[in-house]
Amino acid sequence: MATKQKILIVDDDNNIAELISLYLTKECFETMIVGDGESALSSFETFMPNLILLDLMLPGIDGYQVCREIRSKSAIPIIMLSAKGEVFDKVLGLELGADDYMEKPFDSKELVARVKAVLRRYKAVPESVADPAVKCVEYPDLIINQTNYSVIYMGKAVDMPPKELELLYFLASSPNHVFTREQLLDQIWGYEYIGDTRTVDVHIKRLREKIKDHESWKIATIWGIGYKFEVKI
């Protein structure tokens, strides 16, 4: 018998939390409900959920900080729930590492569908090589090895400057995760780099000239936010 996937529901409105739990339980998920940020962080360690539904307006530690702390040690899927529908709030949530963002009030069936979709994407993480010291990810017709700085595309080696390869590896290591230009600039060039976000755009353009969209994956632009390595389900 297959083990049920576990969903941690973090919301201080118990009525909403119970309703979400009811719908998820009907879909054969195991759920746990907590009502504040501190409990969310401790339950994350003990309950070991497969996905977190995270309200932003929580007593004590808010949802943004909870997301930030969990992201510092885990890539577990997080869907943010909030009555805040402004673009700024959505962008901030995605910048902190949320996989999706839903505005309240929401349709329960849509929420369940999004939970399932995010879990499917999370399962699409590429297989790593056996040696953890080797930084290498593989997709159909694409192998990116940051240990020996090589890229094999469609069976042929592709010449790439170090920053292009590092950018491609970073994106491909977190499939379907949206990164802002600022995040990519900080990760690849470092906080002390004197430049602007157009540097990222230029490198993405060069990558796309060398690595064309594949039927299984592509480097996708998220307009107004940044980029992601999109893996198709």
Coordinates of N, CA and C in Angstrom, one line a residue:
M1 N 0.8 -1.2 0.0 CA 0.0 0.0 0.0 C 0.9 1.2 0.0
A2 N 0.6 2.2 -0.9 CA 1.4 3.4 -1.0 C 1.3 4.3 0.2
T3 N 2.4 4.9 0.6 CA 2.3 5.8 1.8 C 1.7 7.1 1.4
K4 N 0.8 7.6 2.2 CA 0.1 8.9 1.9 C 1.1 10.0 2.0
Q5 N 0.9 11.0 1.0 CA 1.8 12.2 1.1 C 1.2 13.1 2.1
K6 N 2.1 13.8 2.8 CA 1.7 14.6 4.0 C 1.8 16.1 3.7
I7 N 0.7 16.8 4.0 CA 0.6 18.2 3.8 C 0.5 19.0 5.1
L8 N 1.4 19.9 5.4 CA 1.4 20.7 6.6 C 0.6 22.0 6.2
I9 N -0.5 22.2 6.9 CA -1.4 23.4 6.7 C -1.1 24.4 7.8
V10 N -0.6 25.6 7.4 CA -0.2 26.6 8.4 C -1.2 27.8 8.2
D11 N -2.1 28.0 9.1 CA -3.1 29.1 8.9 C -3.7 29.3 10.3
D12 N -3.8 30.6 10.7 CA -4.4 30.9 12.0 C -5.9 31.0 12.0
D13 N -6.5 30.9 10.8 CA -8.0 30.8 10.7 C -8.3 29.3 10.7
N14 N -8.7 28.8 11.8 CA -9.0 27.3 11.9 C -10.1 26.8 11.0
N15 N -11.1 27.7 10.7 CA -12.2 27.3 9.8 C -11.6 27.0 8.4
I16 N -10.8 27.9 7.9 CA -10.2 27.7 6.6 C -9.3 26.5 6.6
A17 N -8.5 26.4 7.6 CA -7.6 25.2 7.7 C -8.3 23.9 7.7
E18 N -9.4 23.8 8.5 CA -10.2 22.6 8.6 C -10.8 22.3 7.2
L19 N -11.3 23.3 6.5 CA -11.9 23.1 5.2 C -10.8 22.6 4.2
I20 N -9.6 23.2 4.2 CA -8.5 22.7 3.3 C -8.2 21.3 3.7
S21 N -8.1 21.0 5.0 CA -7.8 19.6 5.4 C -8.8 18.6 4.9
L22 N -10.1 19.0 5.0 CA -11.2 18.1 4.6 C -11.0 17.7 3.1
Y23 N -10.8 18.7 2.3 CA -10.6 18.5 0.8 C -9.4 17.6 0.5
L24 N -8.3 17.9 1.2 CA -7.1 17.1 1.0 C -7.2 15.7 1.5
T25 N -7.9 15.5 2.6 CA -8.1 14.2 3.2 C -8.9 13.3 2.2
K26 N -9.9 14.0 1.6 CA -10.7 13.2 0.6 C -9.9 12.8 -0.6
E27 N -8.8 13.5 -0.9 CA -7.9 13.1 -2.0 C -6.8 12.2 -1.5
C28 N -6.9 11.6 -0.3 CA -6.0 10.7 0.3 C -4.7 11.3 0.7
F29 N -4.7 12.5 1.1 CA -3.5 13.1 1.7 C -3.6 13.1 3.2
E30 N -2.5 13.0 3.9 CA -2.4 13.1 5.3 C -2.1 14.5 5.7
T31 N -2.9 15.1 6.6 CA -2.7 16.5 6.9 C -2.4 16.8 8.4
M32 N -1.7 17.9 8.6 CA -1.5 18.4 10.0 C -1.8 19.9 9.9
I33 N -2.5 20.5 10.9 CA -2.8 21.9 11.0 C -2.1 22.6 12.1
V34 N -1.4 23.7 11.9 CA -0.8 24.5 12.9 C -1.2 26.0 12.6
G35 N -1.2 26.8 13.7 CA -1.8 28.1 13.6 C -0.8 29.3 13.7
D36 N 0.5 29.0 13.8 CA 1.4 30.1 14.0 C 2.8 29.7 13.4
G37 N 3.6 30.7 13.1 CA 4.9 30.4 12.5 C 5.9 29.5 13.3
E38 N 5.9 29.7 14.6 CA 6.8 28.9 15.4 C 6.5 27.4 15.3
S39 N 5.2 27.2 15.4 CA 4.7 25.8 15.3 C 4.9 25.2 14.0
A40 N 4.9 26.1 12.9 CA 5.1 25.6 11.6 C 6.6 25.1 11.5
L41 N 7.5 25.8 12.0 CA 8.9 25.5 11.9 C 9.2 24.2 12.7
S42 N 8.6 24.0 13.9 CA 8.9 22.8 14.7 C 8.2 21.6 14.0
S43 N 7.0 21.8 13.5 CA 6.2 20.7 12.9 C 6.9 20.3 11.6
F44 N 7.5 21.2 10.9 CA 8.3 20.9 9.7 C 9.3 19.8 10.0
E45 N 10.0 19.9 11.1 CA 11.0 19.0 11.5 C 10.4 17.6 12.0
T46 N 9.3 17.7 12.7 CA 8.7 16.4 13.2 C 7.8 15.7 12.3
F47 N 6.9 16.5 11.6 CA 5.9 15.9 10.7 C 6.5 15.5 9.4
M48 N 7.6 16.2 9.0 CA 8.3 15.9 7.7 C 7.3 15.8 6.5
P49 N 6.6 17.0 6.3 CA 5.6 17.0 5.2 C 6.2 16.9 3.8
N50 N 5.4 16.5 2.8 CA 5.8 16.6 1.4 C 5.6 17.9 0.8
L51 N 4.7 18.7 1.4 CA 4.4 20.0 0.9 C 3.8 20.9 2.0
I52 N 4.0 22.2 2.0 CA 3.5 23.1 3.0 C 2.5 24.1 2.4
L53 N 1.3 24.3 2.9 CA 0.4 25.3 2.6 C 0.6 26.4 3.6
L54 N 1.1 27.6 3.2 CA 1.6 28.5 4.2 C 0.8 29.9 4.1
D55 N 0.1 30.2 5.1 CA -0.6 31.5 5.2 C 0.5 32.6 5.5
L56 N 0.3 33.8 5.0 CA 1.4 34.8 5.2 C 1.1 35.5 6.5
M57 N -0.1 35.9 6.8 CA -0.4 36.6 8.0 C -0.6 35.7 9.2
L58 N 0.5 35.5 9.9 CA 0.5 34.6 11.1 C 0.9 35.3 12.3
P59 N 0.4 34.9 13.5 CA 0.9 35.5 14.7 C 2.4 35.1 15.0
G60 N 3.1 36.1 15.6 CA 4.5 35.8 15.8 C 5.3 35.8 14.6
I61 N 5.9 34.7 14.2 CA 6.7 34.7 13.0 C 5.8 34.6 11.8
D62 N 5.9 35.6 10.8 CA 5.0 35.6 9.7 C 5.4 34.6 8.6
G63 N 4.5 34.4 7.7 CA 4.8 33.4 6.6 C 6.0 33.6 5.8
Y64 N 6.3 34.9 5.6 CA 7.5 35.2 4.8 C 8.8 34.6 5.5
Q65 N 8.8 34.9 6.8 CA 10.0 34.4 7.6 C 10.0 32.9 7.7
V66 N 8.9 32.3 7.8 CA 8.8 30.8 7.9 C 9.4 30.3 6.6
C67 N 8.9 30.8 5.4 CA 9.4 30.4 4.1 C 10.9 30.6 4.0
R68 N 11.4 31.7 4.4 CA 12.8 32.0 4.4 C 13.6 31.0 5.1
E69 N 13.2 30.6 6.4 CA 13.9 29.7 7.2 C 13.9 28.3 6.6
I70 N 12.7 27.9 6.1 CA 12.6 26.5 5.6 C 13.5 26.4 4.3
R71 N 13.4 27.5 3.5 CA 14.2 27.4 2.2 C 15.7 27.4 2.5
S72 N 16.2 27.8 3.7 CA 17.6 27.8 4.0 C 18.1 26.4 4.2
K73 N 17.2 25.4 4.3 CA 17.6 24.1 4.6 C 16.9 23.0 3.8
S74 N 15.9 23.4 3.1 CA 15.1 22.4 2.4 C 14.5 23.0 1.1
A75 N 14.3 22.1 0.1 CA 13.6 22.5 -1.2 C 12.2 22.0 -1.2
I76 N 11.6 21.6 -0.1 CA 10.3 21.1 0.0 C 9.3 22.1 -0.7
P77 N 8.3 21.7 -1.4 CA 7.4 22.6 -2.1 C 6.6 23.4 -1.0
I78 N 6.4 24.7 -1.4 CA 5.6 25.6 -0.5 C 4.7 26.4 -1.4
I79 N 3.4 26.3 -1.0 CA 2.4 27.2 -1.7 C 1.9 28.2 -0.7
M80 N 2.1 29.5 -1.0 CA 1.7 30.5 -0.1 C 0.2 30.9 -0.3
L81 N -0.5 31.1 0.8 CA -1.9 31.5 0.8 C -2.1 32.9 1.4
S82 N -2.7 33.8 0.8 CA -2.8 35.1 1.3 C -4.0 35.9 0.8
A83 N -4.5 36.8 1.6 CA -5.6 37.7 1.1 C -4.9 38.9 0.3
K84 N -3.6 39.0 0.4 CA -2.9 40.0 -0.3 C -2.7 39.6 -1.8
G85 N -3.3 40.4 -2.7 CA -3.2 40.1 -4.1 C -2.4 41.0 -4.9
E86 N -1.6 41.9 -4.2 CA -0.8 42.8 -5.0 C 0.4 42.0 -5.6
V87 N 0.9 42.6 -6.8 CA 2.0 42.0 -7.5 C 3.2 41.9 -6.6
F88 N 3.4 43.0 -5.8 CA 4.6 43.0 -4.9 C 4.6 41.8 -3.9
D89 N 3.5 41.5 -3.4 CA 3.4 40.4 -2.4 C 3.7 39.1 -3.1
K90 N 3.2 38.9 -4.3 CA 3.4 37.7 -5.0 C 4.9 37.5 -5.4
V91 N 5.5 38.6 -5.9 CA 6.9 38.6 -6.3 C 7.7 38.3 -5.0
L92 N 7.4 38.9 -3.9 CA 8.2 38.7 -2.7 C 8.1 37.2 -2.3
G93 N 6.9 36.7 -2.4 CA 6.8 35.3 -2.0 C 7.6 34.4 -2.9
L94 N 7.6 34.6 -4.2 CA 8.3 33.8 -5.1 C 9.8 34.0 -4.9
E95 N 10.2 35.3 -4.6 CA 11.6 35.5 -4.4 C 12.2 34.7 -3.2
L96 N 11.3 34.6 -2.2 CA 11.7 33.8 -1.0 C 11.7 32.3 -1.2
G97 N 11.2 31.9 -2.3 CA 11.3 30.5 -2.7 C 10.0 29.7 -2.7
A98 N 8.9 30.4 -2.6 CA 7.6 29.7 -2.8 C 7.4 29.2 -4.2
D99 N 6.8 28.0 -4.3 CA 6.5 27.4 -5.6 C 5.3 27.8 -6.2
D100 N 4.3 28.4 -5.4 CA 3.1 28.9 -6.0 C 2.5 29.9 -5.0
Y101 N 1.5 30.6 -5.4 CA 0.9 31.7 -4.6 C -0.6 31.7 -4.9
M102 N -1.4 31.6 -3.9 CA -2.9 31.6 -4.2 C -3.5 32.7 -3.3
E103 N -4.4 33.5 -3.9 CA -5.1 34.5 -3.2 C -6.3 34.0 -2.5
K104 N -6.6 34.5 -1.3 CA -7.9 34.2 -0.6 C -8.9 35.2 -1.0
P105 N -10.2 34.8 -1.1 CA -10.7 33.4 -1.0 C -10.4 32.6 -2.3
F106 N -10.2 31.4 -2.2 CA -9.8 30.5 -3.3 C -10.8 29.3 -3.4
D107 N -10.9 28.8 -4.6 CA -11.7 27.6 -4.8 C -10.9 26.4 -4.3
S108 N -11.6 25.6 -3.4 CA -10.9 24.4 -2.8 C -10.4 23.4 -3.8
K109 N -11.2 23.2 -4.9 CA -10.8 22.3 -5.9 C -9.6 22.7 -6.6
E110 N -9.5 24.1 -6.9 CA -8.3 24.6 -7.5 C -7.1 24.4 -6.6
L111 N -7.3 24.6 -5.3 CA -6.2 24.4 -4.4 C -5.7 23.0 -4.5
V112 N -6.6 22.0 -4.4 CA -6.2 20.6 -4.5 C -5.4 20.4 -5.8
A113 N -5.9 20.9 -6.9 CA -5.3 20.7 -8.2 C -3.9 21.3 -8.2
R114 N -3.7 22.5 -7.6 CA -2.4 23.1 -7.5 C -1.4 22.3 -6.6
V115 N -1.9 21.8 -5.5 CA -1.1 20.9 -4.7 C -0.6 19.7 -5.5
K116 N -1.5 19.1 -6.2 CA -1.0 17.9 -7.0 C 0.0 18.3 -8.1
A117 N -0.2 19.5 -8.7 CA 0.7 19.9 -9.8 C 2.0 20.2 -9.2
V118 N 2.1 20.9 -8.1 CA 3.4 21.3 -7.5 C 4.1 20.0 -7.1
L119 N 3.4 19.0 -6.5 CA 4.0 17.8 -6.1 C 4.6 17.0 -7.3
R120 N 3.9 17.1 -8.4 CA 4.4 16.4 -9.6 C 5.6 17.0 -10.1
R121 N 5.7 18.4 -10.1 CA 6.9 19.1 -10.5 C 8.1 18.8 -9.6
Y122 N 7.8 18.7 -8.3 CA 8.8 18.4 -7.3 C 9.5 17.0 -7.6
K123 N 8.6 16.1 -8.0 CA 9.1 14.7 -8.3 C 10.0 14.7 -9.5
A124 N 9.9 15.8 -10.4 CA 10.7 15.8 -11.6 C 12.1 16.3 -11.4
V125 N 12.5 16.5 -10.1 CA 13.9 16.9 -9.9 C 14.9 15.8 -10.5
P126 N 15.9 16.3 -11.2 CA 16.8 15.3 -11.9 C 17.6 14.4 -11.0
E127 N 17.9 13.3 -11.5 CA 18.8 12.4 -10.7 C 20.2 12.9 -10.6
S128 N 20.8 12.8 -9.4 CA 22.1 13.3 -9.2 C 23.1 12.1 -9.4
V129 N 24.3 12.4 -9.7 CA 25.3 11.3 -9.8 C 25.6 10.7 -8.5
A130 N 26.1 9.5 -8.4 CA 26.3 8.8 -7.2 C 27.3 9.6 -6.2
D131 N 28.3 10.2 -6.7 CA 29.3 10.9 -5.9 C 28.7 12.3 -5.6
P132 N 28.4 12.6 -4.3 CA 27.9 13.9 -3.9 C 28.8 15.0 -4.1
A133 N 30.1 14.7 -4.3 CA 31.1 15.8 -4.5 C 31.0 16.3 -6.0
V134 N 30.4 15.5 -6.8 CA 30.3 15.9 -8.3 C 29.1 16.6 -8.5
K135 N 29.2 17.9 -9.0 CA 28.1 18.7 -9.3 C 27.6 18.5 -10.7
C136 N 26.6 17.7 -10.9 CA 26.2 17.3 -12.2 C 24.7 17.0 -12.2
V137 N 24.0 17.6 -13.2 CA 22.6 17.3 -13.4 C 22.4 16.8 -14.8
E138 N 21.4 15.9 -15.0 CA 21.1 15.4 -16.3 C 19.6 15.5 -16.6
Y139 N 19.4 15.8 -17.9 CA 18.0 15.8 -18.5 C 18.1 15.1 -19.8
P140 N 17.0 14.8 -20.4 CA 17.1 14.2 -21.8 C 17.9 15.1 -22.7
D141 N 18.9 14.6 -23.3 CA 19.8 15.3 -24.3 C 20.6 16.4 -23.7
L142 N 20.7 16.5 -22.4 CA 21.5 17.6 -21.7 C 22.2 17.1 -20.4
I143 N 23.5 17.3 -20.4 CA 24.2 16.9 -19.2 C 25.1 18.2 -18.8
I144 N 24.9 18.7 -17.6 CA 25.6 19.9 -17.1 C 26.5 19.4 -16.0
N145 N 27.8 19.5 -16.1 CA 28.7 19.1 -15.1 C 29.5 20.3 -14.6
Q146 N 29.3 20.8 -13.4 CA 30.0 22.0 -13.0 C 31.3 21.6 -12.3
T147 N 31.5 20.3 -12.0 CA 32.8 19.9 -11.5 C 33.9 20.0 -12.5
N148 N 33.7 19.5 -13.7 CA 34.7 19.6 -14.8 C 34.3 20.7 -15.8
Y149 N 33.3 21.5 -15.5 CA 32.9 22.6 -16.4 C 32.6 22.1 -17.9
S150 N 31.7 21.2 -18.0 CA 31.4 20.6 -19.3 C 29.9 20.6 -19.5
V151 N 29.5 20.8 -20.7 CA 28.0 20.7 -21.1 C 27.9 19.8 -22.3
I152 N 27.1 18.8 -22.2 CA 26.9 17.9 -23.4 C 25.4 18.1 -23.8
Y153 N 25.2 18.6 -25.0 CA 23.9 18.9 -25.5 C 23.7 18.1 -26.8
M154 N 22.6 17.3 -26.9 CA 22.3 16.5 -28.0 C 23.5 15.6 -28.4
G155 N 24.3 15.1 -27.4 CA 25.4 14.2 -27.6 C 26.7 14.9 -28.0
K156 N 26.7 16.3 -28.0 CA 27.9 17.0 -28.4 C 28.3 18.0 -27.3
A157 N 29.6 18.2 -27.1 CA 30.1 19.1 -26.2 C 29.9 20.5 -26.6
V158 N 29.5 21.4 -25.7 CA 29.2 22.8 -26.0 C 30.1 23.7 -25.2
D159 N 30.8 24.5 -26.0 CA 31.8 25.5 -25.3 C 31.0 26.6 -24.6
M160 N 31.3 26.8 -23.3 CA 30.6 27.8 -22.6 C 31.6 28.5 -21.6
P161 N 31.6 29.8 -21.5 CA 32.4 30.5 -20.5 C 31.9 30.1 -19.1
P162 N 32.7 30.2 -18.1 CA 32.3 29.7 -16.8 C 31.0 30.3 -16.2
K163 N 30.7 31.6 -16.4 CA 29.5 32.2 -15.9 C 28.3 31.7 -16.6
E164 N 28.3 31.4 -17.8 CA 27.2 30.9 -18.6 C 26.9 29.5 -18.0
L165 N 27.9 28.7 -17.9 CA 27.7 27.3 -17.4 C 27.2 27.3 -15.9
E166 N 27.7 28.2 -15.1 CA 27.3 28.3 -13.7 C 25.8 28.7 -13.6
L167 N 25.4 29.6 -14.5 CA 24.0 30.1 -14.5 C 23.1 28.9 -15.0
L168 N 23.5 28.2 -16.0 CA 22.7 27.1 -16.5 C 22.6 26.0 -15.4
Y169 N 23.7 25.7 -14.8 CA 23.7 24.7 -13.8 C 22.8 25.1 -12.6
F170 N 22.9 26.3 -12.2 CA 22.1 26.8 -11.0 C 20.6 26.7 -11.3
L171 N 20.2 27.1 -12.5 CA 18.8 27.0 -12.9 C 18.3 25.6 -13.0
A172 N 19.1 24.7 -13.7 CA 18.8 23.3 -13.9 C 18.8 22.5 -12.6
S173 N 19.5 23.0 -11.6 CA 19.5 22.3 -10.3 C 18.3 22.5 -9.5
S174 N 17.5 23.4 -9.9 CA 16.2 23.7 -9.2 C 15.1 23.8 -10.2
P175 N 14.7 22.7 -10.9 CA 13.7 22.7 -12.0 C 12.4 23.3 -11.5
N176 N 11.8 24.2 -12.4 CA 10.5 24.8 -12.2 C 10.5 25.8 -11.0
H177 N 11.7 26.1 -10.5 CA 11.8 27.2 -9.5 C 12.1 28.5 -10.1
V178 N 11.3 29.5 -9.8 CA 11.4 30.8 -10.4 C 12.5 31.6 -9.6
F179 N 13.4 32.2 -10.3 CA 14.4 33.1 -9.7 C 14.4 34.4 -10.3
T180 N 14.4 35.5 -9.5 CA 14.5 36.8 -10.0 C 15.9 37.1 -10.6
R181 N 16.0 38.1 -11.4 CA 17.3 38.5 -11.9 C 18.2 38.9 -10.8
E182 N 17.7 39.5 -9.8 CA 18.6 39.9 -8.6 C 19.1 38.7 -7.9
Q183 N 18.3 37.7 -7.8 CA 18.8 36.4 -7.1 C 19.9 35.8 -7.9
L184 N 19.7 35.7 -9.2 CA 20.6 35.1 -10.1 C 21.9 35.9 -10.1
L185 N 21.8 37.2 -10.1 CA 23.0 38.0 -10.1 C 23.8 37.8 -8.8
D186 N 23.1 37.7 -7.7 CA 23.8 37.4 -6.4 C 24.4 36.1 -6.4
Q187 N 23.7 35.0 -6.9 CA 24.2 33.7 -6.8 C 25.4 33.4 -7.7
I188 N 25.3 33.9 -8.9 CA 26.4 33.6 -9.9 C 27.5 34.6 -9.9
W189 N 27.2 35.9 -9.7 CA 28.3 36.9 -9.7 C 28.7 37.4 -8.3
G190 N 27.8 37.2 -7.4 CA 28.2 37.5 -6.0 C 27.7 38.9 -5.6
Y191 N 27.5 39.1 -4.3 CA 27.0 40.4 -3.8 C 27.8 41.6 -4.1
E192 N 29.1 41.3 -4.3 CA 30.1 42.5 -4.5 C 30.2 42.8 -6.0
Y193 N 29.5 42.1 -6.8 CA 29.5 42.4 -8.3 C 28.9 43.8 -8.6
I194 N 29.7 44.6 -9.3 CA 29.2 45.9 -9.7 C 28.6 45.8 -11.1
G195 N 27.3 45.7 -11.2 CA 26.7 45.6 -12.5 C 25.2 45.7 -12.3
D196 N 24.4 45.4 -13.4 CA 23.0 45.4 -13.2 C 22.3 44.1 -13.8
T197 N 21.0 44.0 -13.7 CA 20.3 42.8 -14.0 C 20.4 42.5 -15.5
R198 N 20.8 43.5 -16.3 CA 20.9 43.2 -17.8 C 22.0 42.2 -18.0
T199 N 22.9 42.1 -17.1 CA 24.0 41.0 -17.2 C 23.3 39.6 -17.3
V200 N 22.3 39.4 -16.5 CA 21.6 38.1 -16.5 C 20.9 37.9 -17.8
D201 N 20.2 38.9 -18.3 CA 19.5 38.8 -19.6 C 20.4 38.5 -20.7
V202 N 21.6 39.1 -20.7 CA 22.6 38.8 -21.8 C 23.1 37.4 -21.8
H203 N 23.3 36.9 -20.6 CA 23.8 35.5 -20.4 C 22.7 34.5 -20.8
I204 N 21.5 34.8 -20.4 CA 20.4 33.9 -20.8 C 20.2 33.9 -22.3
K205 N 20.4 35.0 -22.9 CA 20.3 35.1 -24.4 C 21.3 34.2 -25.1
R206 N 22.5 34.3 -24.5 CA 23.6 33.5 -25.1 C 23.4 32.0 -24.9
L207 N 22.8 31.6 -23.7 CA 22.5 30.2 -23.4 C 21.5 29.7 -24.4
R208 N 20.5 30.5 -24.7 CA 19.4 30.1 -25.6 C 19.9 29.9 -27.0
E209 N 21.0 30.7 -27.3 CA 21.6 30.5 -28.7 C 22.3 29.2 -28.8
K210 N 22.8 28.7 -27.7 CA 23.5 27.4 -27.7 C 22.7 26.2 -27.3
I211 N 21.7 26.4 -26.4 CA 20.9 25.4 -25.9 C 19.4 25.7 -26.3
K212 N 18.9 25.0 -27.3 CA 17.6 25.3 -27.8 C 16.5 24.6 -26.9
D213 N 15.3 25.1 -26.9 CA 14.2 24.5 -26.2 C 14.0 23.0 -26.6
H214 N 13.9 22.2 -25.6 CA 13.7 20.7 -25.8 C 12.2 20.4 -25.5
E215 N 11.8 19.3 -26.0 CA 10.4 18.9 -25.7 C 10.1 18.6 -24.3
S216 N 11.2 18.3 -23.5 CA 11.1 18.0 -22.1 C 11.4 19.1 -21.2
W217 N 12.1 20.1 -21.7 CA 12.6 21.2 -20.8 C 12.9 22.4 -21.6
K218 N 13.0 23.6 -20.9 CA 13.5 24.8 -21.6 C 13.8 25.9 -20.5
I219 N 14.6 26.9 -21.0 CA 14.8 28.0 -20.1 C 13.7 29.0 -20.3
A220 N 12.8 29.2 -19.3 CA 11.6 30.0 -19.5 C 11.7 31.3 -18.9
T221 N 11.2 32.3 -19.5 CA 11.1 33.7 -19.0 C 9.8 33.8 -18.2
I222 N 9.9 34.3 -17.0 CA 8.7 34.6 -16.2 C 8.6 36.2 -16.2
W223 N 7.7 36.7 -17.1 CA 7.7 38.1 -17.3 C 7.4 38.9 -16.0
G224 N 8.3 39.9 -15.8 CA 8.1 40.8 -14.7 C 8.8 40.2 -13.4
I225 N 9.3 39.0 -13.5 CA 10.0 38.4 -12.4 C 11.4 37.9 -12.7
G226 N 11.6 36.9 -13.6 CA 12.9 36.4 -13.9 C 12.9 35.2 -14.8
Y227 N 13.5 34.1 -14.4 CA 13.7 33.0 -15.2 C 13.5 31.7 -14.4
K228 N 13.3 30.6 -15.1 CA 13.3 29.3 -14.5 C 13.6 28.2 -15.5
F229 N 14.2 27.1 -15.1 CA 14.4 26.0 -15.9 C 13.2 25.1 -15.9
E230 N 12.4 25.2 -16.9 CA 11.0 24.6 -16.9 C 11.1 23.1 -17.4
V231 N 10.7 22.2 -16.5 CA 10.6 20.8 -16.8 C 9.2 20.4 -17.1
K232 N 8.9 19.9 -18.2 CA 7.5 19.6 -18.6 C 7.1 18.2 -18.0
I233 N 5.9 18.2 -17.5 CA 5.4 17.0 -16.8 C 4.8 16.0 -17.9

